[in-house]
Each structure stands twice: as structure tokens, then as C-alpha cells.
Amino acid sequence: MKLRQRRGPRVPAQPARCAADREQWSAEVLRADDALDRVADDWDDLHRRCATATAFQAAPWLRSWWRGYGRPGALVLVLVRRDGRLVGAAALRRRGPFGGLTNLGAGLVDFTDVLLDDDCADRAAAELAAALPLHRPWHSLELREVHPSAAVQRVYAHWRGRRHRYADSLCQYLPAVPMEELLKRLPGKTAQRSRVKLRRIAQSGVVVHSATAEEVSYTVGELLRLHMLQWQDRGVTPEHRTARFAAHLTESTTGLVATGRAVIHRFELDGEVVAVNLVILCAPFGGLYMYGAHPRLREKLDIAGLLFGAALDAVRAAGIPQLSLLRGQEPYKQRWRPDQLPNQRLVLGPGRLAPAAAARALRVRARIAVVHLLRTRMPKLKEALAQRRLR
């Protein structure tokens, strides 16, 4: 006789928990002056996992800038971790006593961004947005020089408070292709003249040396010396004359060169250093950050062709798709017919009632309007003055 087994009550099947449900997410805000030093290893590990990161978000650059330019008590680091691993990070500083925040670097950086792990960028961006210390009506965050494809654009998209976006400095880019292909962008006669200048460079005997990390200190010293010489009759940027800028540039460049995120070229002719060029390297592009050239060299060779050629070689060797000319529209850049793309300025505030963010946005809008007015009216004003003198 077959016995029937007695069954218990049916229990509905439980869905398996997905990996995302088991993850532990956490966020913290660090305000100690040595916070960047304490998280430097985790920071640079995340930097390597963020495809949009530039050299200006690397720990060597940020730590060096903070030591030279930071104000005690003003550092604000926002960190997001997944299962203990750093996956989101923002380095900010207090701009004043009322909770205004902005990026590190001030006018010395061409690109501002946060760091997000490529494997979980969207969730990390949402967590970072939620962790930003912007809670009071008088709080605001203003980020300058943001690339349109920067990681912080994801944070901006997740921000639920007041937000504003404006155009900022114009940056220019060239494809990282062989020089001969780059010359095809130029009109026929200009391209031909450029070929003649490049042949003259090749025959000049100039030797290009990529400085090692141990040679950076000396090479940066030569860069600043030549930079002062080349601009002495046209007015050098005052900050470039200071000891703190020299210390910052030396320390940051040493760290970047040691980790393959920058190259500094020394151009020598007959045993004398006649030019130095600092190129930053990151996944999206390489950038011509700063150079110095002896005025005598300008009489012999095409400086732009010399620097562009070496920078292009370095960028292509690193497998980077673009050479950025960074900010500015100097004539030597325009000759190469670069593609233009403006950076952006982002302003965030808490909730719909964010008077500080609204006031900041209003000031930005007014400043942009004044600059536009000056740019459009100044040529006409100069022309009117010139005609008046002729009378």
C-alpha cells in the first residue's frame, strides 16, 4: 500500500537578491586639512578607473595645489564608497563664511571634475549628489571649467535642487594624427609654409629630451626661466613669478611624470636648453599646459611647430585620441584650425528656495553679459577712436 506524504503549507518562492541589493553604499564628508593626504592612494586608484579624469583631478596635482594655495579649514572632500571601495569623490573648498563651495585649482586648472568609477558611474553620481553638503538656503556650489562630457555632468543630472549651466572658457582640440595628416587641415599655401618650417626644425639639430621624475625639478626651473624671458616684453602672468607657483608646479609635475600622467620636454640646441614644454596626459586627451622658449630661438625656428610636433608624438605614443590646446585663443593656436568646444560653469543650490545659488547664478549671468558686450563693442570703439585721431 502506497503511503501519501503529508506536505506542509506552500511557501511562495523568494526572488534571489541581486548583487546591487547586497552592496553596501556609504558616503562621508571630510574637512580636515590633511584629508587629501590620508586618502591619496584610494583617490589615485579611483582616478585610474574614471575615464573622464584629467591630470587636474589626480592626487599629485590636488595635494600640491592645496599645500600651496589652500586656506586652513576650507577643504571639503565628499567621498562615496561601495563595499568599502572608493567609487565617487569630489575635492571642493569653501569660498567664504556662508557655505559657498567651489573647485580646487582656481585659475590654474583648465578642467574641473569629480571622480566616478566607470563600473558604477550613474549610481555613484546619484550617491555623490545626495552627499553634497548643500542643505541651507545660503549654500551654493559653483564649478568652473567643466568639460561637456565630464563625470560631474552625471552629478548635475541627479541634482534635485536648483541648478544652472553657463558657457565658460573656450577650449580647442586637434585630432592626434601624424603631423602630415594634421597639415591637411590648413589651406594649401599655409600648409606648404608649415612643411618648410618643419623641415627647418628637423635640420636644426634640436634635441628633444623627455625629463624623468628625478629631472623634473631642474626642468621646471628652466621652463619658468624661459617663460619669463619670452613674455618679458608683453607682460607675464603675475602668479607665474611667485615662489608658491614654482613649488606647486615642481611638486605636481614630479608626481604626474612619475605616474605617466604628464611629460615635460626639454629642447636643447648646442648643449643649451632653449625651450621646455609641459604636456598633461589623460584618457580623453593630452594637453599643452605651459611652455617657455628663448626669444632667440624664435628668430631661427617655428616655436609652435617645434612644440606641437613633440606634444603630438607624446600623445600618440600614449594612445590618446586628441591633443587639447586647452584654454585660450592665441594666434599660434588658430593657425592649426582647431575644433572649438567651450567648457561649462555649473551652479548648484539646495531645493527650490536657494537664494545663494540664485544670486551666484545672477552674478555669473551679469559677468558673461559684460564680457560679451566688451568683446562686441570694443572693436567698434577702437575704430571710432582711430578715426577721431585721423581728424
mmCIF file of C-alpha atoms in Angstrom:
data_model
loop_
_atom_site.group_PDB
_atom_site.id
_atom_site.type_symbol
_atom_site.label_atom_id
_atom_site.label_comp_id
_atom_site.label_asym_id
_atom_site.label_seq_id
_atom_site.Cartn_x
_atom_site.Cartn_y
_atom_site.Cartn_z
ATOM 1 C CA MET A 1 0.000 0.000 0.000
ATOM 2 C CA LYS A 2 1.425 3.352 -1.095
ATOM 3 C CA LEU A 3 1.544 5.941 1.645
ATOM 4 C CA ARG A 4 0.842 9.535 0.768
ATOM 5 C CA GLN A 5 3.340 12.001 2.131
ATOM 6 C CA ARG A 6 1.905 14.896 4.002
ATOM 7 C CA ARG A 7 3.061 18.271 2.736
ATOM 8 C CA GLY A 8 3.328 21.479 4.681
ATOM 9 C CA PRO A 9 1.840 24.780 3.602
ATOM 10 C CA ARG A 10 3.169 26.126 0.333
ATOM 11 C CA VAL A 11 5.679 28.967 0.738
ATOM 12 C CA PRO A 12 5.980 31.379 -2.181
ATOM 13 C CA ALA A 13 9.364 31.271 -3.841
ATOM 14 C CA GLN A 14 11.601 34.176 -2.780
ATOM 15 C CA PRO A 15 13.312 36.049 -5.588
ATOM 16 C CA ALA A 16 17.081 35.863 -5.459
ATOM 17 C CA ARG A 17 18.634 39.116 -4.213
ATOM 18 C CA CYS A 18 20.589 40.826 -6.944
ATOM 19 C CA ALA A 19 24.157 41.917 -6.388
ATOM 20 C CA ALA A 20 23.112 45.577 -6.208
ATOM 21 C CA ASP A 21 20.817 44.812 -3.236
ATOM 22 C CA ARG A 22 23.681 43.202 -1.324
ATOM 23 C CA GLU A 23 26.080 46.105 -1.901
ATOM 24 C CA GLN A 24 26.857 48.411 0.968
ATOM 25 C CA TRP A 25 26.959 52.064 -0.070
ATOM 26 C CA SER A 26 28.235 54.808 2.218
ATOM 27 C CA ALA A 27 29.163 58.475 1.972
ATOM 28 C CA GLU A 28 31.201 60.818 4.117
ATOM 29 C CA VAL A 29 32.406 64.419 4.094
ATOM 30 C CA LEU A 30 35.970 65.077 5.288
ATOM 31 C CA ARG A 31 37.038 68.566 6.303
ATOM 32 C CA ALA A 32 40.476 68.045 7.848
ATOM 33 C CA ASP A 33 43.338 69.896 6.166
ATOM 34 C CA ASP A 34 45.256 66.626 5.677
ATOM 35 C CA ALA A 35 42.284 64.719 4.211
ATOM 36 C CA LEU A 36 43.783 64.566 0.715
ATOM 37 C CA ASP A 37 46.985 63.057 2.079
ATOM 38 C CA ARG A 38 45.036 60.442 4.042
ATOM 39 C CA VAL A 39 43.030 59.207 1.040
ATOM 40 C CA ALA A 40 45.723 59.720 -1.645
ATOM 41 C CA ASP A 41 46.157 56.020 -2.518
ATOM 42 C CA ASP A 42 42.402 55.358 -2.769
ATOM 43 C CA TRP A 43 41.997 58.608 -4.698
ATOM 44 C CA ASP A 44 44.541 57.720 -7.348
ATOM 45 C CA ASP A 45 43.180 54.175 -7.616
ATOM 46 C CA LEU A 46 39.774 55.699 -8.428
ATOM 47 C CA HIS A 47 41.409 58.184 -10.803
ATOM 48 C CA ARG A 48 42.611 55.255 -12.916
ATOM 49 C CA ARG A 49 39.048 53.867 -13.026
ATOM 50 C CA CYS A 50 37.452 57.129 -14.201
ATOM 51 C CA ALA A 51 37.600 57.527 -17.986
ATOM 52 C CA THR A 52 36.928 61.287 -17.938
ATOM 53 C CA ALA A 53 39.556 62.150 -15.304
ATOM 54 C CA THR A 54 42.252 64.648 -16.248
ATOM 55 C CA ALA A 55 45.596 65.345 -14.607
ATOM 56 C CA PHE A 56 43.925 68.153 -12.651
ATOM 57 C CA GLN A 57 41.921 65.556 -10.688
ATOM 58 C CA ALA A 58 44.966 63.399 -9.872
ATOM 59 C CA ALA A 59 46.181 63.304 -6.271
ATOM 60 C CA PRO A 60 49.647 64.775 -7.065
ATOM 61 C CA TRP A 61 48.085 67.877 -8.582
ATOM 62 C CA LEU A 62 45.364 68.377 -5.950
ATOM 63 C CA ARG A 63 47.637 67.779 -2.951
ATOM 64 C CA SER A 64 50.305 70.110 -4.306
ATOM 65 C CA TRP A 65 47.785 72.860 -5.074
ATOM 66 C CA TRP A 66 46.197 72.560 -1.645
ATOM 67 C CA ARG A 67 49.570 72.823 0.126
ATOM 68 C CA GLY A 68 50.439 75.975 -1.791
ATOM 69 C CA TYR A 69 47.088 77.705 -2.143
ATOM 70 C CA GLY A 70 44.651 76.136 0.316
ATOM 71 C CA ARG A 71 43.194 78.084 3.226
ATOM 72 C CA PRO A 72 43.208 76.208 6.556
ATOM 73 C CA GLY A 73 39.780 74.858 7.389
ATOM 74 C CA ALA A 74 38.400 75.306 3.861
ATOM 75 C CA LEU A 75 38.927 71.821 2.384
ATOM 76 C CA VAL A 76 35.796 69.714 1.764
ATOM 77 C CA LEU A 77 36.133 66.161 0.407
ATOM 78 C CA VAL A 78 32.957 64.267 -0.473
ATOM 79 C CA LEU A 79 33.583 60.518 -0.715
ATOM 80 C CA VAL A 80 31.290 57.667 -1.795
ATOM 81 C CA ARG A 81 32.203 54.018 -1.185
ATOM 82 C CA ARG A 82 30.701 50.756 -2.391
ATOM 83 C CA ASP A 83 31.572 47.811 -0.160
ATOM 84 C CA GLY A 84 34.395 49.932 1.273
ATOM 85 C CA ARG A 85 35.932 50.787 -2.086
ATOM 86 C CA LEU A 86 36.070 54.433 -3.159
ATOM 87 C CA VAL A 87 33.824 54.871 -6.227
ATOM 88 C CA GLY A 88 32.976 58.584 -6.123
ATOM 89 C CA ALA A 89 34.960 61.617 -4.960
ATOM 90 C CA ALA A 90 34.814 65.402 -5.148
ATOM 91 C CA ALA A 91 37.535 67.786 -3.936
ATOM 92 C CA LEU A 92 35.978 71.142 -3.019
ATOM 93 C CA ARG A 93 36.850 74.195 -0.959
ATOM 94 C CA ARG A 94 34.857 76.739 0.983
ATOM 95 C CA ARG A 95 34.785 80.062 -0.823
ATOM 96 C CA GLY A 96 33.553 82.172 2.086
ATOM 97 C CA PRO A 97 31.947 82.065 5.532
ATOM 98 C CA PHE A 98 28.406 81.316 4.307
ATOM 99 C CA GLY A 99 28.773 77.807 2.926
ATOM 100 C CA GLY A 100 29.717 78.647 -0.659
ATOM 101 C CA LEU A 101 31.753 75.837 -2.262
ATOM 102 C CA THR A 102 33.863 75.723 -5.401
ATOM 103 C CA ASN A 103 36.531 73.562 -7.015
ATOM 104 C CA LEU A 104 40.208 73.333 -6.131
ATOM 105 C CA GLY A 105 42.709 74.827 -8.547
ATOM 106 C CA ALA A 106 41.165 78.261 -9.117
ATOM 107 C CA GLY A 107 42.568 79.787 -12.321
ATOM 108 C CA LEU A 108 45.407 77.273 -12.618
ATOM 109 C CA VAL A 109 43.254 74.398 -13.907
ATOM 110 C CA ASP A 110 41.796 74.061 -17.386
ATOM 111 C CA PHE A 111 39.313 71.336 -16.396
ATOM 112 C CA THR A 112 37.319 70.704 -13.216
ATOM 113 C CA ASP A 113 35.642 67.377 -12.499
ATOM 114 C CA VAL A 114 34.740 64.784 -9.892
ATOM 115 C CA LEU A 115 35.820 61.132 -9.990
ATOM 116 C CA LEU A 116 33.325 58.324 -10.655
ATOM 117 C CA ASP A 117 34.098 54.635 -11.054
ATOM 118 C CA ASP A 118 33.276 53.646 -14.642
ATOM 119 C CA ASP A 119 31.699 50.368 -13.444
ATOM 120 C CA CYS A 120 29.010 52.118 -11.400
ATOM 121 C CA ALA A 121 29.205 55.725 -12.558
ATOM 122 C CA ASP A 122 25.489 56.502 -12.545
ATOM 123 C CA ARG A 123 24.773 55.107 -9.067
ATOM 124 C CA ALA A 124 27.966 56.711 -7.717
ATOM 125 C CA ALA A 125 26.891 60.045 -9.220
ATOM 126 C CA ALA A 126 23.482 59.795 -7.522
ATOM 127 C CA GLU A 127 25.106 58.977 -4.176
ATOM 128 C CA LEU A 128 27.609 61.821 -4.594
ATOM 129 C CA ALA A 129 24.823 64.285 -5.424
ATOM 130 C CA ALA A 130 22.937 63.205 -2.303
ATOM 131 C CA ALA A 131 26.065 63.610 -0.161
ATOM 132 C CA LEU A 132 26.951 67.159 -1.251
ATOM 133 C CA PRO A 133 26.810 69.419 1.844
ATOM 134 C CA LEU A 134 24.291 71.863 0.375
ATOM 135 C CA HIS A 135 21.442 71.902 2.867
ATOM 136 C CA ARG A 136 20.845 75.517 3.893
ATOM 137 C CA PRO A 137 19.319 78.248 1.706
ATOM 138 C CA TRP A 138 22.610 80.183 1.817
ATOM 139 C CA HIS A 139 24.651 77.228 0.498
ATOM 140 C CA SER A 140 25.832 77.034 -3.118
ATOM 141 C CA LEU A 141 28.332 75.174 -5.270
ATOM 142 C CA GLU A 142 29.977 76.741 -8.318
ATOM 143 C CA LEU A 143 32.250 74.654 -10.545
ATOM 144 C CA ARG A 144 34.356 76.379 -13.208
ATOM 145 C CA GLU A 145 35.840 74.909 -16.392
ATOM 146 C CA VAL A 146 33.705 71.769 -16.671
ATOM 147 C CA HIS A 147 34.079 69.769 -19.893
ATOM 148 C CA PRO A 148 30.716 68.907 -21.528
ATOM 149 C CA SER A 149 31.446 65.180 -21.099
ATOM 150 C CA ALA A 150 32.889 65.433 -17.577
ATOM 151 C CA ALA A 151 31.806 62.973 -14.890
ATOM 152 C CA VAL A 152 30.290 65.787 -12.836
ATOM 153 C CA GLN A 153 27.655 66.213 -15.548
ATOM 154 C CA ARG A 154 26.110 62.995 -14.167
ATOM 155 C CA VAL A 155 26.041 64.541 -10.697
ATOM 156 C CA TYR A 156 24.385 67.627 -12.185
ATOM 157 C CA ALA A 157 21.736 65.400 -13.802
ATOM 158 C CA HIS A 158 20.949 63.751 -10.435
ATOM 159 C CA TRP A 159 20.805 67.023 -8.502
ATOM 160 C CA ARG A 160 17.265 67.702 -7.297
ATOM 161 C CA GLY A 161 17.786 71.271 -6.131
ATOM 162 C CA ARG A 162 18.331 74.471 -8.032
ATOM 163 C CA ARG A 163 20.844 74.202 -10.877
ATOM 164 C CA HIS A 164 22.231 76.448 -13.591
ATOM 165 C CA ARG A 165 24.588 75.870 -16.514
ATOM 166 C CA TYR A 166 26.544 78.514 -18.437
ATOM 167 C CA ALA A 167 29.294 78.608 -21.051
ATOM 168 C CA ASP A 168 32.799 79.100 -19.686
ATOM 169 C CA SER A 169 36.256 79.317 -21.289
ATOM 170 C CA LEU A 170 36.700 78.188 -24.871
ATOM 171 C CA CYS A 171 38.969 75.160 -25.331
ATOM 172 C CA GLN A 172 40.354 73.906 -28.616
ATOM 173 C CA TYR A 173 41.272 70.432 -29.850
ATOM 174 C CA LEU A 174 43.158 68.707 -32.637
ATOM 175 C CA PRO A 175 42.995 65.031 -33.613
ATOM 176 C CA ALA A 176 46.086 63.097 -32.523
ATOM 177 C CA VAL A 177 47.188 62.115 -36.018
ATOM 178 C CA PRO A 178 50.577 62.227 -37.791
ATOM 179 C CA MET A 179 51.772 65.764 -38.498
ATOM 180 C CA GLU A 180 51.405 65.344 -42.259
ATOM 181 C CA GLU A 181 47.727 64.497 -41.803
ATOM 182 C CA LEU A 182 47.303 67.437 -39.459
ATOM 183 C CA LEU A 183 48.683 69.742 -42.139
ATOM 184 C CA LYS A 184 45.770 68.759 -44.395
ATOM 185 C CA ARG A 185 43.543 70.902 -42.165
ATOM 186 C CA LEU A 186 45.403 74.003 -43.336
ATOM 187 C CA PRO A 187 44.911 75.961 -46.568
ATOM 188 C CA GLY A 188 47.351 74.985 -49.327
ATOM 189 C CA LYS A 189 49.840 77.862 -49.017
ATOM 190 C CA THR A 190 49.772 77.791 -45.203
ATOM 191 C CA ALA A 191 50.361 74.025 -45.215
ATOM 192 C CA GLN A 192 53.276 74.415 -47.614
ATOM 193 C CA ARG A 193 54.899 77.101 -45.473
ATOM 194 C CA SER A 194 54.420 74.875 -42.427
ATOM 195 C CA ARG A 195 56.172 71.983 -44.186
ATOM 196 C CA VAL A 196 59.144 74.210 -44.911
ATOM 197 C CA LYS A 197 59.276 75.291 -41.245
ATOM 198 C CA LEU A 198 59.082 71.664 -40.058
ATOM 199 C CA ARG A 199 61.939 70.664 -42.354
ATOM 200 C CA ARG A 200 63.982 73.511 -40.914
ATOM 201 C CA ILE A 201 63.273 72.193 -37.399
ATOM 202 C CA ALA A 202 64.328 68.674 -38.410
ATOM 203 C CA GLN A 203 67.610 70.008 -39.827
ATOM 204 C CA SER A 204 68.349 72.402 -36.951
ATOM 205 C CA GLY A 205 69.978 69.878 -34.635
ATOM 206 C CA VAL A 206 67.493 70.484 -31.793
ATOM 207 C CA VAL A 207 67.457 67.504 -29.422
ATOM 208 C CA VAL A 208 64.222 66.677 -27.566
ATOM 209 C CA HIS A 209 64.620 65.068 -24.148
ATOM 210 C CA SER A 210 61.711 63.784 -22.019
ATOM 211 C CA ALA A 211 62.647 64.506 -18.421
ATOM 212 C CA THR A 212 62.481 61.746 -15.825
ATOM 213 C CA ALA A 213 60.819 62.332 -12.460
ATOM 214 C CA GLU A 214 64.281 62.976 -10.993
ATOM 215 C CA GLU A 215 64.932 65.655 -13.632
ATOM 216 C CA VAL A 216 61.612 67.470 -13.217
ATOM 217 C CA SER A 217 62.833 69.979 -10.627
ATOM 218 C CA TYR A 218 65.623 71.264 -12.865
ATOM 219 C CA THR A 219 63.452 71.161 -15.994
ATOM 220 C CA VAL A 220 60.583 73.095 -14.370
ATOM 221 C CA GLY A 221 63.125 75.695 -13.279
ATOM 222 C CA GLU A 222 64.210 76.057 -16.907
ATOM 223 C CA LEU A 223 60.576 76.181 -18.036
ATOM 224 C CA LEU A 224 59.803 79.108 -15.728
ATOM 225 C CA ARG A 225 63.042 80.919 -16.617
ATOM 226 C CA LEU A 226 62.302 80.698 -20.340
ATOM 227 C CA HIS A 227 58.630 81.509 -19.789
ATOM 228 C CA MET A 228 59.639 84.797 -18.100
ATOM 229 C CA LEU A 229 62.036 85.591 -20.932
ATOM 230 C CA GLN A 230 59.508 85.026 -23.691
ATOM 231 C CA TRP A 231 56.850 87.186 -22.010
ATOM 232 C CA GLN A 232 59.074 89.892 -20.505
ATOM 233 C CA ASP A 233 58.081 92.484 -23.103
ATOM 234 C CA ARG A 234 54.389 91.543 -23.211
ATOM 235 C CA GLY A 235 53.566 91.068 -19.538
ATOM 236 C CA VAL A 236 53.826 87.704 -17.817
ATOM 237 C CA THR A 237 51.016 86.373 -15.612
ATOM 238 C CA PRO A 238 51.973 87.706 -12.145
ATOM 239 C CA GLU A 239 51.274 84.390 -10.390
ATOM 240 C CA HIS A 240 53.822 82.627 -12.610
ATOM 241 C CA ARG A 241 56.540 84.738 -10.977
ATOM 242 C CA THR A 242 55.781 83.555 -7.448
ATOM 243 C CA ALA A 243 57.690 81.011 -5.387
ATOM 244 C CA ARG A 244 54.491 79.165 -4.475
ATOM 245 C CA PHE A 245 53.627 78.596 -8.146
ATOM 246 C CA ALA A 246 57.132 77.269 -8.804
ATOM 247 C CA ALA A 247 56.832 74.926 -5.796
ATOM 248 C CA HIS A 248 53.374 73.739 -6.887
ATOM 249 C CA LEU A 249 54.383 73.163 -10.498
ATOM 250 C CA THR A 250 57.523 71.269 -9.472
ATOM 251 C CA GLU A 251 55.797 69.013 -6.928
ATOM 252 C CA SER A 252 52.721 68.259 -9.037
ATOM 253 C CA THR A 253 54.680 67.659 -12.238
ATOM 254 C CA THR A 254 57.070 65.309 -10.462
ATOM 255 C CA GLY A 255 54.151 63.159 -9.308
ATOM 256 C CA LEU A 256 52.408 63.260 -12.682
ATOM 257 C CA VAL A 257 55.547 62.366 -14.653
ATOM 258 C CA ALA A 258 56.330 59.512 -12.249
ATOM 259 C CA THR A 259 52.871 58.007 -12.873
ATOM 260 C CA GLY A 260 52.770 58.614 -16.639
ATOM 261 C CA ARG A 261 50.170 61.393 -16.492
ATOM 262 C CA ALA A 262 52.435 64.131 -17.822
ATOM 263 C CA VAL A 263 55.558 64.533 -19.907
ATOM 264 C CA ILE A 264 57.891 67.520 -19.811
ATOM 265 C CA HIS A 265 60.088 68.042 -22.880
ATOM 266 C CA ARG A 266 63.436 69.770 -22.775
ATOM 267 C CA PHE A 267 64.631 71.108 -26.142
ATOM 268 C CA GLU A 268 68.397 71.520 -26.369
ATOM 269 C CA LEU A 269 70.468 73.174 -29.100
ATOM 270 C CA ASP A 270 74.279 73.088 -28.974
ATOM 271 C CA GLY A 271 74.082 71.937 -25.354
ATOM 272 C CA GLU A 272 71.827 74.801 -24.241
ATOM 273 C CA VAL A 273 68.205 74.441 -23.097
ATOM 274 C CA VAL A 274 66.265 76.676 -25.487
ATOM 275 C CA ALA A 275 62.673 75.564 -24.803
ATOM 276 C CA VAL A 276 60.613 73.482 -22.369
ATOM 277 C CA ASN A 277 57.081 72.161 -22.873
ATOM 278 C CA LEU A 278 54.763 70.600 -20.248
ATOM 279 C CA VAL A 279 52.102 68.232 -21.633
ATOM 280 C CA ILE A 280 49.444 66.626 -19.437
ATOM 281 C CA LEU A 281 48.178 63.166 -20.392
ATOM 282 C CA CYS A 282 44.768 61.637 -19.655
ATOM 283 C CA ALA A 283 42.455 59.171 -21.365
ATOM 284 C CA PRO A 284 40.296 61.696 -23.293
ATOM 285 C CA PHE A 285 43.140 63.972 -24.462
ATOM 286 C CA GLY A 286 46.650 65.257 -23.946
ATOM 287 C CA GLY A 287 47.012 68.959 -23.243
ATOM 288 C CA LEU A 288 49.654 71.643 -23.844
ATOM 289 C CA TYR A 289 49.674 73.160 -20.352
ATOM 290 C CA MET A 290 52.640 75.540 -20.326
ATOM 291 C CA TYR A 291 55.812 76.257 -22.286
ATOM 292 C CA GLY A 292 58.820 78.527 -22.291
ATOM 293 C CA ALA A 293 61.094 79.364 -25.220
ATOM 294 C CA HIS A 294 64.135 81.615 -25.522
ATOM 295 C CA PRO A 295 63.378 84.691 -27.667
ATOM 296 C CA ARG A 296 66.485 83.977 -29.769
ATOM 297 C CA LEU A 297 65.015 80.639 -30.820
ATOM 298 C CA ARG A 298 62.006 82.394 -32.310
ATOM 299 C CA GLU A 299 64.308 84.106 -34.796
ATOM 300 C CA LYS A 300 65.562 80.715 -36.043
ATOM 301 C CA LEU A 301 62.681 78.268 -35.803
ATOM 302 C CA ASP A 302 58.903 77.977 -35.712
ATOM 303 C CA ILE A 303 58.243 77.593 -31.970
ATOM 304 C CA ALA A 304 54.652 76.391 -32.403
ATOM 305 C CA GLY A 305 55.721 73.708 -34.882
ATOM 306 C CA LEU A 306 58.509 72.569 -32.557
ATOM 307 C CA LEU A 307 56.239 72.262 -29.510
ATOM 308 C CA PHE A 308 53.254 70.817 -31.372
ATOM 309 C CA GLY A 309 55.397 68.158 -33.000
ATOM 310 C CA ALA A 310 56.802 66.881 -29.698
ATOM 311 C CA ALA A 311 53.419 67.064 -27.930
ATOM 312 C CA LEU A 312 51.723 65.227 -30.779
ATOM 313 C CA ASP A 313 54.331 62.450 -30.631
ATOM 314 C CA ALA A 314 53.822 62.042 -26.871
ATOM 315 C CA VAL A 315 50.028 61.964 -27.127
ATOM 316 C CA ARG A 316 50.029 59.467 -29.991
ATOM 317 C CA ALA A 317 52.572 57.241 -28.218
ATOM 318 C CA ALA A 318 50.198 57.105 -25.227
ATOM 319 C CA GLY A 319 47.295 56.045 -27.483
ATOM 320 C CA ILE A 320 45.318 59.215 -26.696
ATOM 321 C CA PRO A 321 42.858 60.339 -29.428
ATOM 322 C CA GLN A 322 43.059 64.130 -29.078
ATOM 323 C CA LEU A 323 45.554 66.915 -28.457
ATOM 324 C CA SER A 324 43.955 69.727 -26.489
ATOM 325 C CA LEU A 325 45.273 73.274 -26.781
ATOM 326 C CA LEU A 326 43.442 73.951 -23.509
ATOM 327 C CA ARG A 327 42.018 77.401 -22.813
ATOM 328 C CA GLY A 328 42.749 80.486 -24.865
ATOM 329 C CA GLN A 329 42.634 81.599 -28.467
ATOM 330 C CA GLU A 330 46.214 82.713 -29.022
ATOM 331 C CA PRO A 331 47.143 83.251 -32.696
ATOM 332 C CA TYR A 332 49.661 80.380 -32.738
ATOM 333 C CA LYS A 333 46.799 78.005 -31.894
ATOM 334 C CA GLN A 334 44.429 79.331 -34.553
ATOM 335 C CA ARG A 335 46.886 78.582 -37.319
ATOM 336 C CA TRP A 336 46.118 74.843 -36.930
ATOM 337 C CA ARG A 337 42.353 75.284 -37.429
ATOM 338 C CA PRO A 338 41.435 73.511 -34.185
ATOM 339 C CA ASP A 339 37.954 72.323 -33.271
ATOM 340 C CA GLN A 340 36.380 74.538 -30.627
ATOM 341 C CA LEU A 341 34.355 73.415 -27.618
ATOM 342 C CA PRO A 342 33.549 75.679 -24.660
ATOM 343 C CA ASN A 343 33.818 74.467 -21.099
ATOM 344 C CA GLN A 344 30.840 74.987 -18.806
ATOM 345 C CA ARG A 345 30.204 76.605 -15.450
ATOM 346 C CA LEU A 346 27.787 74.759 -13.143
ATOM 347 C CA VAL A 347 25.966 76.325 -10.183
ATOM 348 C CA LEU A 348 24.004 74.182 -7.703
ATOM 349 C CA GLY A 349 21.855 75.111 -4.744
ATOM 350 C CA PRO A 350 19.581 73.290 -2.246
ATOM 351 C CA GLY A 351 15.905 72.963 -3.090
ATOM 352 C CA ARG A 352 13.766 75.451 -4.962
ATOM 353 C CA LEU A 353 14.444 78.134 -2.355
ATOM 354 C CA ALA A 354 18.185 78.629 -2.797
ATOM 355 C CA PRO A 355 18.830 82.387 -2.734
ATOM 356 C CA ALA A 356 22.613 81.981 -2.560
ATOM 357 C CA ALA A 357 22.719 79.807 -5.683
ATOM 358 C CA ALA A 358 20.272 82.119 -7.455
ATOM 359 C CA ALA A 359 22.369 85.174 -6.545
ATOM 360 C CA ARG A 360 25.529 83.414 -7.674
ATOM 361 C CA ALA A 361 23.891 82.476 -10.961
ATOM 362 C CA LEU A 362 22.720 86.072 -11.436
ATOM 363 C CA ARG A 363 26.267 87.381 -10.919
ATOM 364 C CA VAL A 364 27.620 84.830 -13.395
ATOM 365 C CA ARG A 365 24.983 85.812 -15.967
ATOM 366 C CA ALA A 366 25.772 89.510 -15.499
ATOM 367 C CA ARG A 367 29.518 88.892 -15.823
ATOM 368 C CA ILE A 368 29.006 86.926 -19.042
ATOM 369 C CA ALA A 369 26.849 89.734 -20.447
ATOM 370 C CA VAL A 370 29.521 92.339 -19.650
ATOM 371 C CA VAL A 371 32.266 90.259 -21.270
ATOM 372 C CA HIS A 372 30.120 89.736 -24.369
ATOM 373 C CA LEU A 373 29.386 93.467 -24.548
ATOM 374 C CA LEU A 374 33.070 94.357 -24.301
ATOM 375 C CA ARG A 375 34.026 91.835 -26.960
ATOM 376 C CA THR A 376 31.417 93.078 -29.411
ATOM 377 C CA ARG A 377 31.703 96.808 -28.726
ATOM 378 C CA MET A 378 35.461 97.173 -28.149
ATOM 379 C CA PRO A 379 36.491 96.778 -31.825
ATOM 380 C CA LYS A 380 33.945 99.418 -32.846
ATOM 381 C CA LEU A 381 35.145 101.718 -30.073
ATOM 382 C CA LYS A 382 38.772 101.332 -31.143
ATOM 383 C CA GLU A 383 37.802 102.057 -34.742
ATOM 384 C CA ALA A 384 35.906 105.187 -33.706
ATOM 385 C CA LEU A 385 38.866 106.412 -31.657
ATOM 386 C CA ALA A 386 41.243 105.763 -34.532
ATOM 387 C CA GLN A 387 39.041 107.742 -36.946
ATOM 388 C CA ARG A 388 38.813 110.586 -34.432
ATOM 389 C CA ARG A 389 42.607 110.784 -34.215
ATOM 390 C CA LEU A 390 42.821 110.983 -38.006
ATOM 391 C CA ARG A 391 40.613 114.053 -37.944
#
